[in-house]
Every structure is written in structure tokens, then in C-alpha cells.
């Protein structure tokens, strides 16, 4: 991957020095995984930072025999940085929802990069604060109606990872169980709400391509309370 393309794909590196990007690209490792494959197991957290070049992954929390999806990540995002920075073990794993392409940077080299480039270090702090705000927003919405919470989740995924198309904003057709987990509602409610949104013509699922189109993004954004 060329330096310019890497910079444009990952917002983390928007302000990084060109020399930093060139060095980083010289040490990254490329990975490809099919859907449903484990990308990162719980005993491997802290070894590297992973960047999503294409595809979708889910971060799961393991509670004994129970598994809860904590986050859905798509193109341009990254994971694994927290375990490197605080050096604590994780009871999480990461699973490929779709075919996925990743780049990884070892923990040692990533830390070296942050120390070498103050602008990158500052940008990392900004994105971590942004994630914290998103977590706080999710907590603040815990008492809202399930439909509002679910639509907010869909709009958020579209804002972060969606691709504009003639049919609407395109995201991955995320399984209802995973949508329910990250929205903090029941899978039953998720199914009912998704069917209602589709009947209204606000969303459209393409199960063959495993894509979901947010057709009436203006109405969805309004329902989510983002205007």
C-alpha cells in the first residue's frame, strides 16, 4: 500500500509525518481472513495493533461460557492499541464478520512510532477520547426506546464505515444477535424493529451480498436524535 492511500484510509495517520508513514509501512504485516475466522484470540492481546483495510470484524467479550459482542469495526479503524498502552490482559477476541484484510504492527514498533512522532501521539489521544465519548453516549441512551437505540447504532455504523451508493448508505448486513449486543436490546426486539424499518422503505437488506442499505438516512438520523 502506498503512503498516500494509507494516510487517506486511516484517520489515525492524518497528521503523521511522511517519514513516519514510510517507516510504518516498511514494517507492517499483511493478513487475510475469511468470515467467521478468529482474527485475535484473548491470549494474543498486547502483541500488536491491527488496522482494518477492508471488511468487518466484531470484538467480543468472554464471560465464562457466554459471549457478548462489544463493538463492530470496519474499514479504516483499528484495534489492539489499548492492550499495548496499559499492558493488561484481555478477555476479548476478534472475529471476522466478512472476509477481511488487515495490517498489523508489533507492539514494540507501534510504541516506537508514537514516541518518534508527537503529532501521531496527539492524534491517537484524540481518537481514544472520541471512543470514550461514544461509549458515554451509548450509556446515556440506555433508557431510550429500543427503536431509537437501534437506529442510532445503524446511523453510527454508517457514519463511521458506510459507503455511499445509488441505493443508499451501504454497510455490512450485521447479524441481529451482534446488533442487539452492541445496542443493548434483545435480539427479538432487533428483529422486529429491522423488519419494521424495512417495511417502511427506510432500509433494505441484500442477503446475497450480505449488505444493508440505509435508504432514508435523513429520517433515520432524525429518529436517532442526531439532529
PDB file of C-alpha atoms in Angstrom:
ATOM      1  CA  UNK A   1       0.000   0.000   0.000  1.00  0.00           C
ATOM      2  CA  UNK A   2       1.257   3.462  -0.914  1.00  0.00           C
ATOM      3  CA  UNK A   3       1.819   6.118   1.753  1.00  0.00           C
ATOM      4  CA  UNK A   4      -0.918   8.408   0.394  1.00  0.00           C
ATOM      5  CA  UNK A   5      -3.518   5.634   0.281  1.00  0.00           C
ATOM      6  CA  UNK A   6      -2.596   4.514   3.796  1.00  0.00           C
ATOM      7  CA  UNK A   7      -2.917   8.065   5.099  1.00  0.00           C
ATOM      8  CA  UNK A   8      -6.311   8.559   3.434  1.00  0.00           C
ATOM      9  CA  UNK A   9      -7.699   5.226   4.638  1.00  0.00           C
ATOM     10  CA  UNK A  10      -6.769   5.569   8.308  1.00  0.00           C
ATOM     11  CA  UNK A  11      -7.751   8.829  10.072  1.00  0.00           C
ATOM     12  CA  UNK A  12      -5.238   7.997  12.808  1.00  0.00           C
ATOM     13  CA  UNK A  13      -2.409   8.976  10.458  1.00  0.00           C
ATOM     14  CA  UNK A  14      -3.893  12.199   9.066  1.00  0.00           C
ATOM     15  CA  UNK A  15      -1.293  14.329  10.826  1.00  0.00           C
ATOM     16  CA  UNK A  16       1.623  11.882  10.866  1.00  0.00           C
ATOM     17  CA  UNK A  17       4.934  12.831   9.298  1.00  0.00           C
ATOM     18  CA  UNK A  18       5.609  11.286   5.855  1.00  0.00           C
ATOM     19  CA  UNK A  19       8.762   9.694   7.259  1.00  0.00           C
ATOM     20  CA  UNK A  20       6.684   8.041   9.978  1.00  0.00           C
ATOM     21  CA  UNK A  21       4.275   6.572   7.428  1.00  0.00           C
ATOM     22  CA  UNK A  22       7.075   5.288   5.218  1.00  0.00           C
ATOM     23  CA  UNK A  23       8.775   3.577   8.142  1.00  0.00           C
ATOM     24  CA  UNK A  24       5.500   2.141   9.394  1.00  0.00           C
ATOM     25  CA  UNK A  25       4.590   0.712   6.000  1.00  0.00           C
ATOM     26  CA  UNK A  26       8.002  -0.939   5.842  1.00  0.00           C
ATOM     27  CA  UNK A  27       7.282  -2.969   8.988  1.00  0.00           C
ATOM     28  CA  UNK A  28       3.561  -3.803   8.700  1.00  0.00           C
ATOM     29  CA  UNK A  29       2.441  -7.388   8.248  1.00  0.00           C
ATOM     30  CA  UNK A  30      -0.484  -8.198   5.943  1.00  0.00           C
ATOM     31  CA  UNK A  31      -3.235 -10.615   6.949  1.00  0.00           C
ATOM     32  CA  UNK A  32      -6.302 -12.020   5.223  1.00  0.00           C
ATOM     33  CA  UNK A  33      -9.079 -13.926   6.983  1.00  0.00           C
ATOM     34  CA  UNK A  34     -12.336 -15.465   5.751  1.00  0.00           C
ATOM     35  CA  UNK A  35     -15.618 -14.734   7.512  1.00  0.00           C
ATOM     36  CA  UNK A  36     -16.171 -16.386  10.908  1.00  0.00           C
ATOM     37  CA  UNK A  37     -12.432 -16.864  11.435  1.00  0.00           C
ATOM     38  CA  UNK A  38     -10.828 -15.739  14.697  1.00  0.00           C
ATOM     39  CA  UNK A  39      -8.565 -12.775  13.977  1.00  0.00           C
ATOM     40  CA  UNK A  40      -7.263 -12.186  17.503  1.00  0.00           C
ATOM     41  CA  UNK A  41      -7.620 -14.540  20.462  1.00  0.00           C
ATOM     42  CA  UNK A  42      -7.771 -13.452  24.086  1.00  0.00           C
ATOM     43  CA  UNK A  43      -4.219 -14.616  24.857  1.00  0.00           C
ATOM     44  CA  UNK A  44      -2.756 -12.532  21.994  1.00  0.00           C
ATOM     45  CA  UNK A  45      -3.869  -9.047  23.085  1.00  0.00           C
ATOM     46  CA  UNK A  46      -0.941  -6.707  23.581  1.00  0.00           C
ATOM     47  CA  UNK A  47       1.225  -8.240  20.855  1.00  0.00           C
ATOM     48  CA  UNK A  48       0.258  -5.888  18.026  1.00  0.00           C
ATOM     49  CA  UNK A  49      -2.096  -3.200  16.729  1.00  0.00           C
ATOM     50  CA  UNK A  50      -4.346  -4.204  13.834  1.00  0.00           C
ATOM     51  CA  UNK A  51      -5.693  -1.939  11.081  1.00  0.00           C
ATOM     52  CA  UNK A  52      -8.768  -2.871   9.030  1.00  0.00           C
ATOM     53  CA  UNK A  53      -8.030  -2.375   5.324  1.00  0.00           C
ATOM     54  CA  UNK A  54     -11.295  -3.957   4.164  1.00  0.00           C
ATOM     55  CA  UNK A  55     -14.145  -5.994   5.626  1.00  0.00           C
ATOM     56  CA  UNK A  56     -15.821  -6.061   9.024  1.00  0.00           C
ATOM     57  CA  UNK A  57     -14.875  -7.537  12.398  1.00  0.00           C
ATOM     58  CA  UNK A  58     -16.536  -7.852  15.785  1.00  0.00           C
ATOM     59  CA  UNK A  59     -14.890  -7.527  19.180  1.00  0.00           C
ATOM     60  CA  UNK A  60     -16.354  -9.969  21.694  1.00  0.00           C
ATOM     61  CA  UNK A  61     -16.148 -10.106  25.465  1.00  0.00           C
ATOM     62  CA  UNK A  62     -15.935 -13.565  27.005  1.00  0.00           C
ATOM     63  CA  UNK A  63     -17.853 -14.181  30.229  1.00  0.00           C
ATOM     64  CA  UNK A  64     -17.191 -17.817  31.007  1.00  0.00           C
ATOM     65  CA  UNK A  65     -19.395 -19.715  28.560  1.00  0.00           C
ATOM     66  CA  UNK A  66     -21.198 -16.542  27.469  1.00  0.00           C
ATOM     67  CA  UNK A  67     -20.048 -14.310  24.630  1.00  0.00           C
ATOM     68  CA  UNK A  68     -21.206 -10.717  24.079  1.00  0.00           C
ATOM     69  CA  UNK A  69     -20.316  -8.565  21.072  1.00  0.00           C
ATOM     70  CA  UNK A  70     -18.873  -5.288  22.338  1.00  0.00           C
ATOM     71  CA  UNK A  71     -18.104  -3.473  19.089  1.00  0.00           C
ATOM     72  CA  UNK A  72     -18.317  -3.702  15.310  1.00  0.00           C
ATOM     73  CA  UNK A  73     -15.373  -2.257  13.380  1.00  0.00           C
ATOM     74  CA  UNK A  74     -14.959  -1.635   9.662  1.00  0.00           C
ATOM     75  CA  UNK A  75     -12.647  -0.219   7.050  1.00  0.00           C
ATOM     76  CA  UNK A  76     -10.277   2.467   8.345  1.00  0.00           C
ATOM     77  CA  UNK A  77     -10.492   1.527  12.018  1.00  0.00           C
ATOM     78  CA  UNK A  78      -8.016  -0.250  14.284  1.00  0.00           C
ATOM     79  CA  UNK A  79      -7.929  -2.363  17.434  1.00  0.00           C
ATOM     80  CA  UNK A  80      -5.464  -3.720  19.969  1.00  0.00           C
ATOM     81  CA  UNK A  81      -3.953  -0.373  20.958  1.00  0.00           C
ATOM     82  CA  UNK A  82      -5.400  -0.298  24.488  1.00  0.00           C
ATOM     83  CA  UNK A  83      -3.831  -3.608  25.469  1.00  0.00           C
ATOM     84  CA  UNK A  84      -0.459  -2.284  24.320  1.00  0.00           C
ATOM     85  CA  UNK A  85      -0.749   1.012  26.169  1.00  0.00           C
ATOM     86  CA  UNK A  86      -1.957  -0.333  29.517  1.00  0.00           C
ATOM     87  CA  UNK A  87      -0.252  -3.755  29.255  1.00  0.00           C
ATOM     88  CA  UNK A  88      -3.213  -5.539  30.816  1.00  0.00           C
ATOM     89  CA  UNK A  89      -4.680  -8.907  29.794  1.00  0.00           C
ATOM     90  CA  UNK A  90      -7.916  -9.010  27.795  1.00  0.00           C
ATOM     91  CA  UNK A  91     -10.791 -11.482  27.992  1.00  0.00           C
ATOM     92  CA  UNK A  92     -11.800 -10.487  24.450  1.00  0.00           C
ATOM     93  CA  UNK A  93     -11.401 -11.922  20.995  1.00  0.00           C
ATOM     94  CA  UNK A  94     -11.941 -10.544  17.499  1.00  0.00           C
ATOM     95  CA  UNK A  95     -13.868 -12.451  14.820  1.00  0.00           C
ATOM     96  CA  UNK A  96     -14.123 -11.679  11.108  1.00  0.00           C
ATOM     97  CA  UNK A  97     -17.747 -10.957  10.182  1.00  0.00           C
ATOM     98  CA  UNK A  98     -16.867 -10.873   6.494  1.00  0.00           C
ATOM     99  CA  UNK A  99     -13.738 -11.600   4.514  1.00  0.00           C
ATOM    100  CA  UNK A 100     -11.265  -9.149   5.961  1.00  0.00           C
ATOM    101  CA  UNK A 101      -7.856  -7.685   5.141  1.00  0.00           C
ATOM    102  CA  UNK A 102      -5.723  -6.390   7.991  1.00  0.00           C
ATOM    103  CA  UNK A 103      -2.347  -4.809   8.585  1.00  0.00           C
ATOM    104  CA  UNK A 104      -0.568  -5.321  11.890  1.00  0.00           C
ATOM    105  CA  UNK A 105       2.265  -3.525  13.615  1.00  0.00           C
ATOM    106  CA  UNK A 106       4.052  -5.159  16.531  1.00  0.00           C
ATOM    107  CA  UNK A 107       3.609  -3.606  19.961  1.00  0.00           C
ATOM    108  CA  UNK A 108       7.242  -2.564  20.227  1.00  0.00           C
ATOM    109  CA  UNK A 109       7.310  -0.887  16.832  1.00  0.00           C
ATOM    110  CA  UNK A 110       3.992   0.856  17.393  1.00  0.00           C
ATOM    111  CA  UNK A 111       5.199   2.328  20.686  1.00  0.00           C
ATOM    112  CA  UNK A 112       8.410   3.428  18.957  1.00  0.00           C
ATOM    113  CA  UNK A 113       6.312   5.157  16.298  1.00  0.00           C
ATOM    114  CA  UNK A 114       4.302   7.081  18.881  1.00  0.00           C
ATOM    115  CA  UNK A 115       7.479   8.300  20.578  1.00  0.00           C
ATOM    116  CA  UNK A 116       9.064   9.316  17.262  1.00  0.00           C
ATOM    117  CA  UNK A 117       6.079  11.366  16.052  1.00  0.00           C
ATOM    118  CA  UNK A 118       4.405  13.723  18.580  1.00  0.00           C
ATOM    119  CA  UNK A 119       1.652  14.562  16.055  1.00  0.00           C
ATOM    120  CA  UNK A 120       0.725  10.906  15.763  1.00  0.00           C
ATOM    121  CA  UNK A 121       0.770  10.559  19.542  1.00  0.00           C
ATOM    122  CA  UNK A 122      -1.608  13.508  19.855  1.00  0.00           C
ATOM    123  CA  UNK A 123      -3.892  12.104  17.157  1.00  0.00           C
ATOM    124  CA  UNK A 124      -4.034   8.791  18.983  1.00  0.00           C
ATOM    125  CA  UNK A 125      -5.155  10.571  22.152  1.00  0.00           C
ATOM    126  CA  UNK A 126      -7.853  12.414  20.187  1.00  0.00           C
ATOM    127  CA  UNK A 127      -9.290   9.197  18.768  1.00  0.00           C
ATOM    128  CA  UNK A 128      -9.220   7.490  22.163  1.00  0.00           C
ATOM    129  CA  UNK A 129     -11.174  10.420  23.646  1.00  0.00           C
ATOM    130  CA  UNK A 130     -13.642  10.127  20.761  1.00  0.00           C
ATOM    131  CA  UNK A 131     -14.185   6.453  21.541  1.00  0.00           C
ATOM    132  CA  UNK A 132     -14.740   7.298  25.185  1.00  0.00           C
ATOM    133  CA  UNK A 133     -17.365   9.871  24.209  1.00  0.00           C
ATOM    134  CA  UNK A 134     -19.119   7.294  22.034  1.00  0.00           C
ATOM    135  CA  UNK A 135     -19.186   4.909  24.996  1.00  0.00           C
ATOM    136  CA  UNK A 136     -20.619   7.645  27.206  1.00  0.00           C
ATOM    137  CA  UNK A 137     -23.270   8.438  24.591  1.00  0.00           C
ATOM    138  CA  UNK A 138     -24.258   4.792  24.468  1.00  0.00           C
ATOM    139  CA  UNK A 139     -24.574   4.788  28.260  1.00  0.00           C
ATOM    140  CA  UNK A 140     -26.690   7.953  28.211  1.00  0.00           C
ATOM    141  CA  UNK A 141     -29.102   6.314  25.763  1.00  0.00           C
ATOM    142  CA  UNK A 142     -29.652   3.192  27.830  1.00  0.00           C
ATOM    143  CA  UNK A 143     -33.168   4.278  28.864  1.00  0.00           C
ATOM    144  CA  UNK A 144     -34.317   5.300  25.383  1.00  0.00           C
ATOM    145  CA  UNK A 145     -36.802   3.181  23.375  1.00  0.00           C
ATOM    146  CA  UNK A 146     -35.229   0.154  21.628  1.00  0.00           C
ATOM    147  CA  UNK A 147     -36.028   1.555  18.165  1.00  0.00           C
ATOM    148  CA  UNK A 148     -34.187   4.802  18.872  1.00  0.00           C
ATOM    149  CA  UNK A 149     -31.179   2.930  20.238  1.00  0.00           C
ATOM    150  CA  UNK A 150     -31.024   0.542  17.286  1.00  0.00           C
ATOM    151  CA  UNK A 151     -31.383   3.262  14.666  1.00  0.00           C
ATOM    152  CA  UNK A 152     -28.660   5.236  16.447  1.00  0.00           C
ATOM    153  CA  UNK A 153     -26.404   2.191  16.157  1.00  0.00           C
ATOM    154  CA  UNK A 154     -27.119   1.825  12.432  1.00  0.00           C
ATOM    155  CA  UNK A 155     -26.538   5.528  11.766  1.00  0.00           C
ATOM    156  CA  UNK A 156     -23.312   5.425  13.758  1.00  0.00           C
ATOM    157  CA  UNK A 157     -22.031   2.463  11.716  1.00  0.00           C
ATOM    158  CA  UNK A 158     -22.951   4.295   8.518  1.00  0.00           C
ATOM    159  CA  UNK A 159     -21.177   7.458   9.675  1.00  0.00           C
ATOM    160  CA  UNK A 160     -18.028   5.585  10.622  1.00  0.00           C
ATOM    161  CA  UNK A 161     -17.780   2.937   7.894  1.00  0.00           C
ATOM    162  CA  UNK A 162     -20.604   3.359   5.373  1.00  0.00           C
ATOM    163  CA  UNK A 163     -20.061   3.667   1.636  1.00  0.00           C
ATOM    164  CA  UNK A 164     -22.449   5.936  -0.326  1.00  0.00           C
ATOM    165  CA  UNK A 165     -24.183   4.164  -3.233  1.00  0.00           C
ATOM    166  CA  UNK A 166     -27.142   4.812  -5.503  1.00  0.00           C
ATOM    167  CA  UNK A 167     -29.259   2.580  -3.253  1.00  0.00           C
ATOM    168  CA  UNK A 168     -28.273   4.427  -0.084  1.00  0.00           C
ATOM    169  CA  UNK A 169     -25.538   4.257   2.516  1.00  0.00           C
ATOM    170  CA  UNK A 170     -24.127   0.737   2.428  1.00  0.00           C
ATOM    171  CA  UNK A 171     -22.900  -1.181   5.470  1.00  0.00           C
ATOM    172  CA  UNK A 172     -22.454  -4.866   6.256  1.00  0.00           C
ATOM    173  CA  UNK A 173     -25.606  -6.862   6.990  1.00  0.00           C
ATOM    174  CA  UNK A 174     -24.682  -7.453  10.630  1.00  0.00           C
ATOM    175  CA  UNK A 175     -26.357 -10.443  12.320  1.00  0.00           C
ATOM    176  CA  UNK A 176     -29.218  -9.498  14.638  1.00  0.00           C
ATOM    177  CA  UNK A 177     -27.524 -11.009  17.689  1.00  0.00           C
ATOM    178  CA  UNK A 178     -24.468  -8.783  17.214  1.00  0.00           C
ATOM    179  CA  UNK A 179     -26.627  -5.717  16.546  1.00  0.00           C
ATOM    180  CA  UNK A 180     -28.622  -6.479  19.685  1.00  0.00           C
ATOM    181  CA  UNK A 181     -25.475  -6.829  21.790  1.00  0.00           C
ATOM    182  CA  UNK A 182     -23.878  -3.535  20.753  1.00  0.00           C
ATOM    183  CA  UNK A 183     -27.226  -1.729  21.051  1.00  0.00           C
ATOM    184  CA  UNK A 184     -28.063  -3.278  24.433  1.00  0.00           C
ATOM    185  CA  UNK A 185     -31.513  -4.511  23.409  1.00  0.00           C
ATOM    186  CA  UNK A 186     -32.928  -8.000  22.880  1.00  0.00           C
ATOM    187  CA  UNK A 187     -32.426  -9.973  19.676  1.00  0.00           C
ATOM    188  CA  UNK A 188     -36.213 -10.292  19.440  1.00  0.00           C
ATOM    189  CA  UNK A 189     -36.661  -6.507  19.523  1.00  0.00           C
ATOM    190  CA  UNK A 190     -33.886  -6.134  16.985  1.00  0.00           C
ATOM    191  CA  UNK A 191     -35.624  -8.430  14.528  1.00  0.00           C
ATOM    192  CA  UNK A 192     -38.979  -6.679  14.904  1.00  0.00           C
ATOM    193  CA  UNK A 193     -37.506  -3.204  14.525  1.00  0.00           C
ATOM    194  CA  UNK A 194     -35.438  -4.154  11.477  1.00  0.00           C
ATOM    195  CA  UNK A 195     -38.493  -5.666   9.797  1.00  0.00           C
ATOM    196  CA  UNK A 196     -40.495  -2.507  10.507  1.00  0.00           C
ATOM    197  CA  UNK A 197     -37.746  -0.251   9.150  1.00  0.00           C
ATOM    198  CA  UNK A 198     -37.586  -2.356   6.003  1.00  0.00           C
ATOM    199  CA  UNK A 199     -41.370  -2.309   5.576  1.00  0.00           C
ATOM    200  CA  UNK A 200     -41.247   1.497   5.716  1.00  0.00           C
ATOM    201  CA  UNK A 201     -38.605   1.532   2.990  1.00  0.00           C
ATOM    202  CA  UNK A 202     -36.010   3.160   5.228  1.00  0.00           C
ATOM    203  CA  UNK A 203     -33.566   0.252   4.990  1.00  0.00           C
ATOM    204  CA  UNK A 204     -33.052  -2.628   2.564  1.00  0.00           C
ATOM    205  CA  UNK A 205     -31.189  -5.860   3.137  1.00  0.00           C
ATOM    206  CA  UNK A 206     -29.422  -7.772   0.388  1.00  0.00           C
ATOM    207  CA  UNK A 207     -28.794 -11.182   1.915  1.00  0.00           C
ATOM    208  CA  UNK A 208     -26.924 -12.492  -1.131  1.00  0.00           C
ATOM    209  CA  UNK A 209     -24.342  -9.726  -0.967  1.00  0.00           C
ATOM    210  CA  UNK A 210     -24.556  -9.529   2.845  1.00  0.00           C
ATOM    211  CA  UNK A 211     -25.135  -5.789   2.678  1.00  0.00           C
ATOM    212  CA  UNK A 212     -27.571  -3.429   4.347  1.00  0.00           C
ATOM    213  CA  UNK A 213     -28.627  -0.161   2.716  1.00  0.00           C
ATOM    214  CA  UNK A 214     -29.760   2.794   4.788  1.00  0.00           C
ATOM    215  CA  UNK A 215     -32.057   4.330   2.205  1.00  0.00           C
ATOM    216  CA  UNK A 216     -33.742   7.165   4.086  1.00  0.00           C
ATOM    217  CA  UNK A 217     -30.685   8.325   6.005  1.00  0.00           C
ATOM    218  CA  UNK A 218     -32.263  11.707   6.771  1.00  0.00           C
ATOM    219  CA  UNK A 219     -35.261  10.150   8.501  1.00  0.00           C
ATOM    220  CA  UNK A 220     -33.103   7.601  10.304  1.00  0.00           C
ATOM    221  CA  UNK A 221     -30.768  10.324  11.555  1.00  0.00           C
ATOM    222  CA  UNK A 222     -33.751  12.296  12.835  1.00  0.00           C
ATOM    223  CA  UNK A 223     -35.175   9.239  14.620  1.00  0.00           C
ATOM    224  CA  UNK A 224     -31.773   8.572  16.189  1.00  0.00           C
ATOM    225  CA  UNK A 225     -31.801  12.103  17.646  1.00  0.00           C
ATOM    226  CA  UNK A 226     -28.625  13.132  15.844  1.00  0.00           C
ATOM    227  CA  UNK A 227     -30.120  16.384  14.503  1.00  0.00           C
TER     228      UNK A 227
END
